[in-house]
Every structure is written in structure tokens, then in C-alpha cells.
């Protein structure tokens, strides 16, 4: 049925507009053509089992090690033994180890880093180097694409797919990342472990 809006009283027309607006607000589904709302990522990700640390002692290099965080969330370190590290950020662990080693070393400098992360995301489709990307820092969908060598000659950033498992179901978000490359300000979309980013042709 086609409505001739010129013949519809103003009060009824306003009512129809209100109904349409309410219906559109109530619809929930994948975002198309825009970046979905996503809270800002933490400054540094929390460490967890499977992550491999890199701990260096400039004044005592023989103590350098690259321990892997065990399933119980701990690592064993020279001189101080067992240390609970899971759930801490690299910055928090650095402070903790600096305090612990203060009475053990003449040169109290300790350098703590993340050598490899157990968490990863996967990038496929029209990128130059598709594959697994270690999630060793807060990473956006665009970051992951750039880590994969950028979009290939035939790729498009207009409708990038991000597939995420939520409550045992695969859910897909559609991101329009092309405005970012033209200098427009857009909301960053941060990835989570296990996400799959697909760049279409």
C-alpha cells in the first residue's frame, strides 16, 4: 500500500514517524557500514598461562630467562623461586620483580617483557600475509590487518568481517574501516583472543 503523505493529517503523520523510529531503535543486529561501539582497551593486557616472558638482568646476565607461565599461573625464577604472574600486566610484574630482587642483586635493574603470547587472532581473505597474529598487546581490527601485510590489491576495507565466539555461537560484526584511511575519526574496535578478521574482495 502506498500512502499519499499530502493527504495524511499532520498528527497521524507524526505518529507514523514515531513508530518507525521506535522500531528502528529496537532492532539489534550486526553493524553494517560503521564501526560498532567498543570500550577502550586496557593499557596492557593481563598475562596468562601459556604466555612466554622475557626477563633480563643487565647486571647479572647469567640470570636471564624466558619462562613460560604454567597452568597454575606461576613461573619459577632464579634466586626468588615461585612467583604468581597470571592476571598481572607486564608493568605490574616489572614492579613486583624489581621489589623482590632489590635485596638479591647489586645492580637492581630488571627488564620484563612478553616474548610470545598464548592468545592470538586470525586474519584471512584479501590481505598480503594471512595467518595467525599473536595478541601480545591491545590490538584493533585495523592493527591486525596491518600486521598481516595490509590489504591486497583486490581487498576492500568497506565491510571487514570480525567473527567472534559468544556464548558458544559464532557472531559476525561488519566494520567499515575505509574512513580511517581518509583521515576520519572513528571508534576503535579492539579484538579479543580467537577473533577471526576477514577482508573481502
PDB file of C-alpha atoms in Angstrom:
ATOM      1  CA  UNK A   1       0.000   0.000   0.000  1.00  0.00           C
ATOM      2  CA  UNK A   2       1.306   3.457  -0.928  1.00  0.00           C
ATOM      3  CA  UNK A   3       0.494   6.405   1.325  1.00  0.00           C
ATOM      4  CA  UNK A   4      -0.040   9.843  -0.122  1.00  0.00           C
ATOM      5  CA  UNK A   5       1.510  11.902   2.664  1.00  0.00           C
ATOM      6  CA  UNK A   6      -0.078  15.066   1.328  1.00  0.00           C
ATOM      7  CA  UNK A   7      -3.491  13.664   2.302  1.00  0.00           C
ATOM      8  CA  UNK A   8      -2.491  12.424   5.773  1.00  0.00           C
ATOM      9  CA  UNK A   9      -3.248  14.768   8.710  1.00  0.00           C
ATOM     10  CA  UNK A  10      -0.123  16.106  10.414  1.00  0.00           C
ATOM     11  CA  UNK A  11      -0.885  14.419  13.774  1.00  0.00           C
ATOM     12  CA  UNK A  12      -1.193  10.984  12.135  1.00  0.00           C
ATOM     13  CA  UNK A  13       1.968  11.557  10.072  1.00  0.00           C
ATOM     14  CA  UNK A  14       3.932  12.389  13.227  1.00  0.00           C
ATOM     15  CA  UNK A  15       2.610   9.234  14.865  1.00  0.00           C
ATOM     16  CA  UNK A  16       3.780   7.101  11.938  1.00  0.00           C
ATOM     17  CA  UNK A  17       7.250   8.654  12.083  1.00  0.00           C
ATOM     18  CA  UNK A  18       7.473   7.953  15.826  1.00  0.00           C
ATOM     19  CA  UNK A  19       6.541   4.297  15.306  1.00  0.00           C
ATOM     20  CA  UNK A  20       9.177   3.867  12.598  1.00  0.00           C
ATOM     21  CA  UNK A  21      11.862   5.466  14.789  1.00  0.00           C
ATOM     22  CA  UNK A  22      10.994   3.278  17.792  1.00  0.00           C
ATOM     23  CA  UNK A  23      11.063   0.145  15.641  1.00  0.00           C
ATOM     24  CA  UNK A  24      14.492   1.008  14.231  1.00  0.00           C
ATOM     25  CA  UNK A  25      15.935   1.652  17.692  1.00  0.00           C
ATOM     26  CA  UNK A  26      14.638  -1.698  18.945  1.00  0.00           C
ATOM     27  CA  UNK A  27      16.320  -3.702  16.165  1.00  0.00           C
ATOM     28  CA  UNK A  28      19.563  -5.369  17.220  1.00  0.00           C
ATOM     29  CA  UNK A  29      21.886  -6.974  14.691  1.00  0.00           C
ATOM     30  CA  UNK A  30      25.338  -6.859  13.118  1.00  0.00           C
ATOM     31  CA  UNK A  31      26.650  -3.407  12.352  1.00  0.00           C
ATOM     32  CA  UNK A  32      26.873  -2.619   8.660  1.00  0.00           C
ATOM     33  CA  UNK A  33      28.807   0.308   7.261  1.00  0.00           C
ATOM     34  CA  UNK A  34      30.095   1.569  10.604  1.00  0.00           C
ATOM     35  CA  UNK A  35      32.320   0.561  13.471  1.00  0.00           C
ATOM     36  CA  UNK A  36      30.362  -0.830  16.445  1.00  0.00           C
ATOM     37  CA  UNK A  37      30.692   0.615  19.885  1.00  0.00           C
ATOM     38  CA  UNK A  38      33.615  -0.968  21.708  1.00  0.00           C
ATOM     39  CA  UNK A  39      35.083   0.059  25.057  1.00  0.00           C
ATOM     40  CA  UNK A  40      38.652   1.273  25.041  1.00  0.00           C
ATOM     41  CA  UNK A  41      41.184  -1.483  25.627  1.00  0.00           C
ATOM     42  CA  UNK A  42      43.275  -1.671  28.730  1.00  0.00           C
ATOM     43  CA  UNK A  43      46.702  -0.075  28.514  1.00  0.00           C
ATOM     44  CA  UNK A  44      48.313  -3.507  28.764  1.00  0.00           C
ATOM     45  CA  UNK A  45      46.835  -6.967  28.587  1.00  0.00           C
ATOM     46  CA  UNK A  46      46.871  -9.278  31.570  1.00  0.00           C
ATOM     47  CA  UNK A  47      49.323 -12.169  31.468  1.00  0.00           C
ATOM     48  CA  UNK A  48      48.003 -15.714  31.450  1.00  0.00           C
ATOM     49  CA  UNK A  49      49.000 -19.387  31.202  1.00  0.00           C
ATOM     50  CA  UNK A  50      50.947 -20.180  28.045  1.00  0.00           C
ATOM     51  CA  UNK A  51      52.466 -16.700  27.716  1.00  0.00           C
ATOM     52  CA  UNK A  52      56.262 -16.693  27.496  1.00  0.00           C
ATOM     53  CA  UNK A  53      58.068 -13.956  29.407  1.00  0.00           C
ATOM     54  CA  UNK A  54      61.478 -12.471  28.727  1.00  0.00           C
ATOM     55  CA  UNK A  55      63.216 -11.458  31.952  1.00  0.00           C
ATOM     56  CA  UNK A  56      66.652  -9.857  31.741  1.00  0.00           C
ATOM     57  CA  UNK A  57      69.164  -8.677  34.340  1.00  0.00           C
ATOM     58  CA  UNK A  58      71.642  -6.199  32.794  1.00  0.00           C
ATOM     59  CA  UNK A  59      73.991  -6.515  35.777  1.00  0.00           C
ATOM     60  CA  UNK A  60      73.711 -10.294  36.016  1.00  0.00           C
ATOM     61  CA  UNK A  61      73.025 -11.690  32.519  1.00  0.00           C
ATOM     62  CA  UNK A  62      73.505 -15.303  33.673  1.00  0.00           C
ATOM     63  CA  UNK A  63      70.103 -14.970  35.385  1.00  0.00           C
ATOM     64  CA  UNK A  64      68.317 -14.087  32.130  1.00  0.00           C
ATOM     65  CA  UNK A  65      65.430 -16.412  31.355  1.00  0.00           C
ATOM     66  CA  UNK A  66      62.320 -16.879  29.214  1.00  0.00           C
ATOM     67  CA  UNK A  67      59.911 -18.767  31.456  1.00  0.00           C
ATOM     68  CA  UNK A  68      56.539 -19.981  30.259  1.00  0.00           C
ATOM     69  CA  UNK A  69      53.606 -19.277  32.566  1.00  0.00           C
ATOM     70  CA  UNK A  70      52.271 -22.587  33.825  1.00  0.00           C
ATOM     71  CA  UNK A  71      48.602 -23.589  34.102  1.00  0.00           C
ATOM     72  CA  UNK A  72      48.707 -22.635  37.803  1.00  0.00           C
ATOM     73  CA  UNK A  73      49.625 -19.070  36.760  1.00  0.00           C
ATOM     74  CA  UNK A  74      53.148 -19.221  38.177  1.00  0.00           C
ATOM     75  CA  UNK A  75      56.758 -19.230  36.952  1.00  0.00           C
ATOM     76  CA  UNK A  76      59.949 -20.306  38.701  1.00  0.00           C
ATOM     77  CA  UNK A  77      62.690 -17.667  38.734  1.00  0.00           C
ATOM     78  CA  UNK A  78      66.323 -17.786  39.899  1.00  0.00           C
ATOM     79  CA  UNK A  79      67.031 -16.652  43.469  1.00  0.00           C
ATOM     80  CA  UNK A  80      63.389 -15.965  44.386  1.00  0.00           C
ATOM     81  CA  UNK A  81      61.634 -19.196  43.347  1.00  0.00           C
ATOM     82  CA  UNK A  82      57.902 -19.387  42.570  1.00  0.00           C
ATOM     83  CA  UNK A  83      56.138 -16.192  41.508  1.00  0.00           C
ATOM     84  CA  UNK A  84      52.421 -15.727  40.766  1.00  0.00           C
ATOM     85  CA  UNK A  85      52.219 -13.788  37.496  1.00  0.00           C
ATOM     86  CA  UNK A  86      48.870 -14.636  35.850  1.00  0.00           C
ATOM     87  CA  UNK A  87      46.450 -11.724  35.949  1.00  0.00           C
ATOM     88  CA  UNK A  88      49.186  -9.102  36.185  1.00  0.00           C
ATOM     89  CA  UNK A  89      50.224  -6.780  33.396  1.00  0.00           C
ATOM     90  CA  UNK A  90      53.851  -6.633  32.281  1.00  0.00           C
ATOM     91  CA  UNK A  91      54.157  -3.269  34.067  1.00  0.00           C
ATOM     92  CA  UNK A  92      52.790  -4.705  37.326  1.00  0.00           C
ATOM     93  CA  UNK A  93      55.091  -7.739  37.111  1.00  0.00           C
ATOM     94  CA  UNK A  94      58.078  -5.472  36.469  1.00  0.00           C
ATOM     95  CA  UNK A  95      57.373  -3.548  39.674  1.00  0.00           C
ATOM     96  CA  UNK A  96      56.849  -6.776  41.627  1.00  0.00           C
ATOM     97  CA  UNK A  97      60.112  -8.345  40.436  1.00  0.00           C
ATOM     98  CA  UNK A  98      62.072  -5.142  40.965  1.00  0.00           C
ATOM     99  CA  UNK A  99      60.929  -5.155  44.605  1.00  0.00           C
ATOM    100  CA  UNK A 100      61.631  -8.864  45.054  1.00  0.00           C
ATOM    101  CA  UNK A 101      65.125  -8.706  43.575  1.00  0.00           C
ATOM    102  CA  UNK A 102      66.113  -5.466  45.359  1.00  0.00           C
ATOM    103  CA  UNK A 103      67.783  -7.340  48.222  1.00  0.00           C
ATOM    104  CA  UNK A 104      69.261 -10.043  45.958  1.00  0.00           C
ATOM    105  CA  UNK A 105      71.179  -8.031  43.373  1.00  0.00           C
ATOM    106  CA  UNK A 106      73.837  -5.347  43.474  1.00  0.00           C
ATOM    107  CA  UNK A 107      72.564  -3.942  40.175  1.00  0.00           C
ATOM    108  CA  UNK A 108      68.831  -3.807  40.880  1.00  0.00           C
ATOM    109  CA  UNK A 109      67.723  -3.244  37.267  1.00  0.00           C
ATOM    110  CA  UNK A 110      65.266  -5.854  35.979  1.00  0.00           C
ATOM    111  CA  UNK A 111      63.765  -5.797  32.471  1.00  0.00           C
ATOM    112  CA  UNK A 112      60.476  -7.621  31.939  1.00  0.00           C
ATOM    113  CA  UNK A 113      58.846  -8.216  28.578  1.00  0.00           C
ATOM    114  CA  UNK A 114      56.486 -10.557  26.766  1.00  0.00           C
ATOM    115  CA  UNK A 115      58.332 -12.788  24.319  1.00  0.00           C
ATOM    116  CA  UNK A 116      55.280 -14.631  22.997  1.00  0.00           C
ATOM    117  CA  UNK A 117      51.579 -14.608  23.772  1.00  0.00           C
ATOM    118  CA  UNK A 118      49.422 -17.704  24.021  1.00  0.00           C
ATOM    119  CA  UNK A 119      46.473 -15.662  22.738  1.00  0.00           C
ATOM    120  CA  UNK A 120      46.044 -14.975  19.054  1.00  0.00           C
ATOM    121  CA  UNK A 121      43.691 -13.679  16.385  1.00  0.00           C
ATOM    122  CA  UNK A 122      43.460 -14.866  12.789  1.00  0.00           C
ATOM    123  CA  UNK A 123      43.403 -12.742   9.650  1.00  0.00           C
ATOM    124  CA  UNK A 124      42.231 -14.151   6.319  1.00  0.00           C
ATOM    125  CA  UNK A 125      40.873 -13.041   2.974  1.00  0.00           C
ATOM    126  CA  UNK A 126      42.367 -10.320   0.802  1.00  0.00           C
ATOM    127  CA  UNK A 127      45.480  -9.481   2.849  1.00  0.00           C
ATOM    128  CA  UNK A 128      49.103  -9.917   1.822  1.00  0.00           C
ATOM    129  CA  UNK A 129      50.117 -12.292   4.638  1.00  0.00           C
ATOM    130  CA  UNK A 130      47.075 -14.098   6.057  1.00  0.00           C
ATOM    131  CA  UNK A 131      47.566 -16.144   9.196  1.00  0.00           C
ATOM    132  CA  UNK A 132      47.866 -16.104  12.960  1.00  0.00           C
ATOM    133  CA  UNK A 133      48.719 -12.874  14.801  1.00  0.00           C
ATOM    134  CA  UNK A 134      49.868 -13.042  18.425  1.00  0.00           C
ATOM    135  CA  UNK A 135      47.703 -10.883  20.657  1.00  0.00           C
ATOM    136  CA  UNK A 136      50.617  -9.560  22.704  1.00  0.00           C
ATOM    137  CA  UNK A 137      49.147  -6.082  23.165  1.00  0.00           C
ATOM    138  CA  UNK A 138      45.767  -4.346  22.825  1.00  0.00           C
ATOM    139  CA  UNK A 139      45.057  -4.694  19.098  1.00  0.00           C
ATOM    140  CA  UNK A 140      42.370  -3.251  16.846  1.00  0.00           C
ATOM    141  CA  UNK A 141      40.996  -4.877  13.703  1.00  0.00           C
ATOM    142  CA  UNK A 142      42.984  -2.405  11.597  1.00  0.00           C
ATOM    143  CA  UNK A 143      46.172  -3.206  13.559  1.00  0.00           C
ATOM    144  CA  UNK A 144      45.727  -6.906  12.801  1.00  0.00           C
ATOM    145  CA  UNK A 145      45.218  -6.221   9.097  1.00  0.00           C
ATOM    146  CA  UNK A 146      48.374  -4.101   9.003  1.00  0.00           C
ATOM    147  CA  UNK A 147      50.286  -6.867  10.844  1.00  0.00           C
ATOM    148  CA  UNK A 148      49.167  -9.168   8.031  1.00  0.00           C
ATOM    149  CA  UNK A 149      50.871  -7.013   5.424  1.00  0.00           C
ATOM    150  CA  UNK A 150      47.897  -4.772   4.729  1.00  0.00           C
ATOM    151  CA  UNK A 151      45.065  -5.165   2.258  1.00  0.00           C
ATOM    152  CA  UNK A 152      45.986  -6.851  -1.013  1.00  0.00           C
ATOM    153  CA  UNK A 153      45.414  -5.337  -4.441  1.00  0.00           C
ATOM    154  CA  UNK A 154      41.900  -6.755  -4.600  1.00  0.00           C
ATOM    155  CA  UNK A 155      40.890  -6.257  -0.964  1.00  0.00           C
ATOM    156  CA  UNK A 156      38.415  -3.782   0.463  1.00  0.00           C
ATOM    157  CA  UNK A 157      38.100  -2.221   3.918  1.00  0.00           C
ATOM    158  CA  UNK A 158      34.487  -1.185   3.351  1.00  0.00           C
ATOM    159  CA  UNK A 159      32.956  -4.248   5.008  1.00  0.00           C
ATOM    160  CA  UNK A 160      35.525  -6.155   7.058  1.00  0.00           C
ATOM    161  CA  UNK A 161      34.106  -9.186   8.882  1.00  0.00           C
ATOM    162  CA  UNK A 162      35.048  -9.894  12.512  1.00  0.00           C
ATOM    163  CA  UNK A 163      33.861 -13.327  13.660  1.00  0.00           C
ATOM    164  CA  UNK A 164      33.769 -13.879  17.430  1.00  0.00           C
ATOM    165  CA  UNK A 165      32.511 -16.775  19.543  1.00  0.00           C
ATOM    166  CA  UNK A 166      29.987 -15.501  22.104  1.00  0.00           C
ATOM    167  CA  UNK A 167      28.220 -17.970  24.417  1.00  0.00           C
ATOM    168  CA  UNK A 168      29.132 -20.849  22.116  1.00  0.00           C
ATOM    169  CA  UNK A 169      27.874 -19.118  18.962  1.00  0.00           C
ATOM    170  CA  UNK A 170      29.758 -17.510  16.077  1.00  0.00           C
ATOM    171  CA  UNK A 171      28.737 -13.894  15.683  1.00  0.00           C
ATOM    172  CA  UNK A 172      29.848 -11.577  12.912  1.00  0.00           C
ATOM    173  CA  UNK A 173      30.345  -7.818  13.062  1.00  0.00           C
ATOM    174  CA  UNK A 174      30.797  -5.802   9.871  1.00  0.00           C
ATOM    175  CA  UNK A 175      33.258  -2.933  10.107  1.00  0.00           C
ATOM    176  CA  UNK A 176      33.739  -0.062   7.691  1.00  0.00           C
ATOM    177  CA  UNK A 177      37.428   0.777   8.114  1.00  0.00           C
ATOM    178  CA  UNK A 178      37.948   2.757   4.907  1.00  0.00           C
ATOM    179  CA  UNK A 179      37.056   6.139   6.543  1.00  0.00           C
ATOM    180  CA  UNK A 180      40.081   5.733   8.848  1.00  0.00           C
ATOM    181  CA  UNK A 181      42.474   5.791   5.890  1.00  0.00           C
ATOM    182  CA  UNK A 182      40.931   9.033   4.655  1.00  0.00           C
ATOM    183  CA  UNK A 183      41.644  10.746   7.973  1.00  0.00           C
ATOM    184  CA  UNK A 184      38.202  10.489   9.563  1.00  0.00           C
ATOM    185  CA  UNK A 185      37.854   9.874  13.309  1.00  0.00           C
ATOM    186  CA  UNK A 186      36.170   6.564  14.066  1.00  0.00           C
ATOM    187  CA  UNK A 187      35.657   4.385  17.127  1.00  0.00           C
ATOM    188  CA  UNK A 188      38.416   1.787  17.518  1.00  0.00           C
ATOM    189  CA  UNK A 189      37.270  -1.853  17.531  1.00  0.00           C
ATOM    190  CA  UNK A 190      39.511  -3.933  19.797  1.00  0.00           C
ATOM    191  CA  UNK A 191      39.942  -7.631  19.137  1.00  0.00           C
ATOM    192  CA  UNK A 192      39.729 -10.496  21.617  1.00  0.00           C
ATOM    193  CA  UNK A 193      41.576 -13.799  21.649  1.00  0.00           C
ATOM    194  CA  UNK A 194      40.240 -16.169  18.998  1.00  0.00           C
ATOM    195  CA  UNK A 195      38.678 -13.477  16.788  1.00  0.00           C
ATOM    196  CA  UNK A 196      38.818 -14.055  13.027  1.00  0.00           C
ATOM    197  CA  UNK A 197      39.218 -10.972  10.804  1.00  0.00           C
ATOM    198  CA  UNK A 198      38.199 -11.488   7.189  1.00  0.00           C
ATOM    199  CA  UNK A 199      38.925  -8.884   4.497  1.00  0.00           C
ATOM    200  CA  UNK A 200      36.644  -9.335   1.468  1.00  0.00           C
ATOM    201  CA  UNK A 201      37.499  -8.643  -2.177  1.00  0.00           C
TER     202      UNK A 201
END
